[in-house]
Amino acid sequence: MLKDVMRKKLREQGNRVTAQREAILKIFEEVGDHLGAEDVYQLLLRRRRRISKATVYRTLELLTSMGLLRRLEPNEGVYRYELAESSSNHHHAICTSCGTIMNIDLKDLENSIQQAAESIGFNMTNYSVVIYGLCPSCQKKINAETEMISSK
Ligand SMILES: [Zn+2]
Ligand SMILES: [Zn+2]
């Protein structure tokens, strides 16, 4: 069942809790974060949900504007989504080559971030850290390619 928090949020904003919206939020609850529209569409198909691709795209955007989902852009024009609620306790490392998103834990940093905010008189309500670079498998790929070139 969909979390009550989410239902409430949907209703508060005068949006109906339609079966489609609920089905999409459930996917995120059960499968996890960092899904693209295509992933969501495929997962819905597997669950025999008849929902058009256009509706999936539209609903993801709607849920994002309502603050239930958070949209990430690992590569230009490529979007991934996650539940806004779960995104508040992890941060991201994004591979600029393949677009993989990995979670990072910054518990040790939290105090320093808090202090940094206070030092400029800021009352911090939230923060987000994104690390850009190459994921382990892309590094391996690049290393293998350079080895091939140098061994020629
Ligand atoms: Zn995430
Ligand atoms: Zn990568």
Short mmCIF file of C-alpha atoms and ligand atoms in Angstrom, two decimals:
data_model
loop_
_atom_site.label_atom_id
_atom_site.label_comp_id
_atom_site.label_asym_id
_atom_site.label_seq_id
_atom_site.Cartn_x
_atom_site.Cartn_y
_atom_site.Cartn_z
CA MET A 1 0.00 0.00 0.00
CA LEU A 2 1.06 3.50 -0.73
CA LYS A 3 2.45 5.40 2.20
CA ASP A 4 -0.10 7.66 3.88
CA VAL A 5 2.32 10.58 3.74
CA MET A 6 2.23 10.48 -0.04
CA ARG A 7 -1.53 10.06 -0.24
CA LYS A 8 -1.95 13.04 2.04
CA LYS A 9 0.41 15.14 -0.02
CA LEU A 10 -1.45 14.27 -3.18
CA ARG A 11 -4.79 15.21 -1.66
CA GLU A 12 -3.54 18.38 0.01
CA GLN A 13 -2.58 19.76 -3.36
CA GLY A 14 -6.01 19.01 -4.71
CA ASN A 15 -4.77 16.21 -6.90
CA ARG A 16 -6.71 13.04 -7.12
CA VAL A 17 -4.92 9.87 -6.10
CA THR A 18 -5.46 8.21 -9.44
CA ALA A 19 -4.61 4.56 -9.94
CA GLN A 20 -1.88 5.57 -12.37
CA ARG A 21 -0.19 7.98 -9.98
CA GLU A 22 -0.40 5.43 -7.23
CA ALA A 23 1.01 2.68 -9.44
CA ILE A 24 3.99 4.83 -10.37
CA LEU A 25 4.77 5.82 -6.78
CA LYS A 26 4.51 2.18 -5.78
CA ILE A 27 7.15 1.26 -8.34
CA PHE A 28 9.57 3.64 -6.64
CA GLU A 29 8.68 2.31 -3.22
CA GLU A 30 9.25 -1.27 -4.23
CA VAL A 31 11.97 -1.15 -6.87
CA GLY A 32 13.99 1.79 -5.63
CA ASP A 33 15.51 5.03 -6.74
CA HIS A 34 17.11 6.47 -9.83
CA LEU A 35 14.63 5.12 -12.38
CA GLY A 36 14.13 6.69 -15.78
CA ALA A 37 10.76 7.08 -17.50
CA GLU A 38 11.53 4.09 -19.73
CA ASP A 39 12.35 1.91 -16.69
CA VAL A 40 9.08 2.91 -15.04
CA TYR A 41 7.17 2.17 -18.23
CA GLN A 42 8.72 -1.28 -18.57
CA LEU A 43 8.09 -2.11 -14.91
CA LEU A 44 4.44 -1.09 -15.28
CA LEU A 45 4.11 -3.30 -18.36
CA ARG A 46 5.53 -6.22 -16.44
CA ARG A 47 2.84 -5.65 -13.83
CA ARG A 48 0.26 -5.64 -16.61
CA ARG A 49 -0.60 -2.00 -16.08
CA ARG A 50 -1.97 -0.46 -19.23
CA ILE A 51 -0.54 3.01 -19.23
CA SER A 52 0.84 4.93 -22.17
CA LYS A 53 4.41 6.12 -22.32
CA ALA A 54 3.20 9.72 -22.61
CA THR A 55 1.21 9.34 -19.40
CA VAL A 56 4.26 7.95 -17.61
CA TYR A 57 6.31 10.98 -18.68
CA ARG A 58 3.55 13.40 -17.71
CA THR A 59 2.91 11.75 -14.36
CA LEU A 60 6.61 11.71 -13.45
CA GLU A 61 6.78 15.45 -14.12
CA LEU A 62 3.59 16.08 -12.16
CA LEU A 63 4.81 14.08 -9.15
CA THR A 64 8.10 15.99 -9.32
CA SER A 65 6.39 19.37 -9.33
CA MET A 66 4.34 18.22 -6.35
CA GLY A 67 7.49 17.43 -4.41
CA LEU A 68 6.88 13.69 -4.19
CA LEU A 69 9.62 12.77 -6.62
CA ARG A 70 12.97 14.39 -7.21
CA ARG A 71 14.39 14.64 -10.70
CA LEU A 72 18.09 14.07 -11.38
CA GLU A 73 19.83 14.84 -14.62
CA PRO A 74 22.87 12.52 -14.86
CA ASN A 75 23.52 13.53 -18.46
CA GLU A 76 22.16 16.44 -20.41
CA GLY A 77 18.56 15.69 -21.29
CA VAL A 78 18.59 12.35 -19.44
CA TYR A 79 16.36 12.23 -16.39
CA ARG A 80 16.16 9.86 -13.48
CA TYR A 81 13.68 10.04 -10.64
CA GLU A 82 13.61 9.07 -7.00
CA LEU A 83 11.28 9.48 -4.07
CA ALA A 84 11.89 12.90 -2.55
CA GLU A 85 11.58 11.40 0.88
CA SER A 86 14.38 8.86 0.47
CA SER A 87 16.62 11.33 -1.34
CA SER A 88 16.94 13.40 1.81
CA ASN A 89 19.25 10.84 3.42
CA HIS A 90 21.66 10.14 0.61
CA HIS A 91 23.65 12.08 -1.93
CA HIS A 92 24.85 11.30 -5.40
CA ALA A 93 27.93 10.47 -7.38
CA ILE A 94 27.07 10.76 -11.06
CA CYS A 95 29.17 9.17 -13.82
CA THR A 96 29.58 11.67 -16.64
CA SER A 97 30.30 8.87 -19.09
CA CYS A 98 27.48 6.33 -18.65
CA GLY A 99 25.10 8.27 -16.41
CA THR A 100 25.19 5.76 -13.56
CA ILE A 101 24.08 7.24 -10.26
CA MET A 102 25.64 5.92 -7.09
CA ASN A 103 24.67 6.84 -3.55
CA ILE A 104 27.18 8.36 -1.19
CA ASP A 105 26.93 8.69 2.55
CA LEU A 106 28.12 11.98 3.98
CA LYS A 107 27.31 11.55 7.65
CA ASP A 108 30.82 12.63 8.63
CA LEU A 109 30.48 15.78 6.58
CA GLU A 110 27.12 16.80 7.93
CA ASN A 111 28.53 18.79 10.86
CA SER A 112 30.92 20.76 8.68
CA ILE A 113 28.15 21.56 6.23
CA GLN A 114 25.96 22.71 9.08
CA GLN A 115 28.79 24.90 10.37
CA ALA A 116 29.45 26.33 6.94
CA ALA A 117 25.78 27.30 6.68
CA GLU A 118 25.80 28.87 10.14
CA SER A 119 28.95 30.83 9.40
CA ILE A 120 27.09 32.79 6.76
CA GLY A 121 24.06 33.19 8.99
CA PHE A 122 22.08 30.59 7.12
CA ASN A 123 19.35 28.50 8.69
CA MET A 124 19.85 25.31 6.69
CA THR A 125 16.77 23.24 5.97
CA ASN A 126 18.29 20.85 3.47
CA TYR A 127 21.39 20.34 1.38
CA SER A 128 22.47 18.26 -1.52
CA VAL A 129 25.89 17.17 -2.68
CA VAL A 130 26.64 15.83 -6.15
CA ILE A 131 29.98 14.36 -7.14
CA TYR A 132 30.68 14.17 -10.88
CA GLY A 133 33.26 11.86 -12.37
CA LEU A 134 33.73 8.35 -13.70
CA CYS A 135 32.19 5.25 -12.14
CA PRO A 136 34.39 2.19 -11.48
CA SER A 137 33.26 0.32 -14.60
CA CYS A 138 33.87 3.33 -16.90
CA GLN A 139 37.35 3.75 -15.41
CA LYS A 140 38.06 0.10 -16.14
CA LYS A 141 36.83 0.53 -19.71
CA ILE A 142 39.05 3.56 -20.25
CA ASN A 143 42.05 1.85 -18.70
CA ALA A 144 41.54 -1.18 -20.93
CA GLU A 145 41.32 1.07 -23.99
CA THR A 146 44.52 2.94 -23.18
CA GLU A 147 46.30 -0.37 -22.60
CA MET A 148 45.19 -1.57 -26.01
CA ILE A 149 46.47 1.60 -27.65
CA SER A 150 49.84 1.52 -25.85
CA SER A 151 50.41 -2.17 -26.61
CA LYS A 152 50.03 -1.61 -30.36
ZN ZN B 1 19.28 8.98 -5.06
ZN ZN B 2 30.17 5.08 -15.82
#
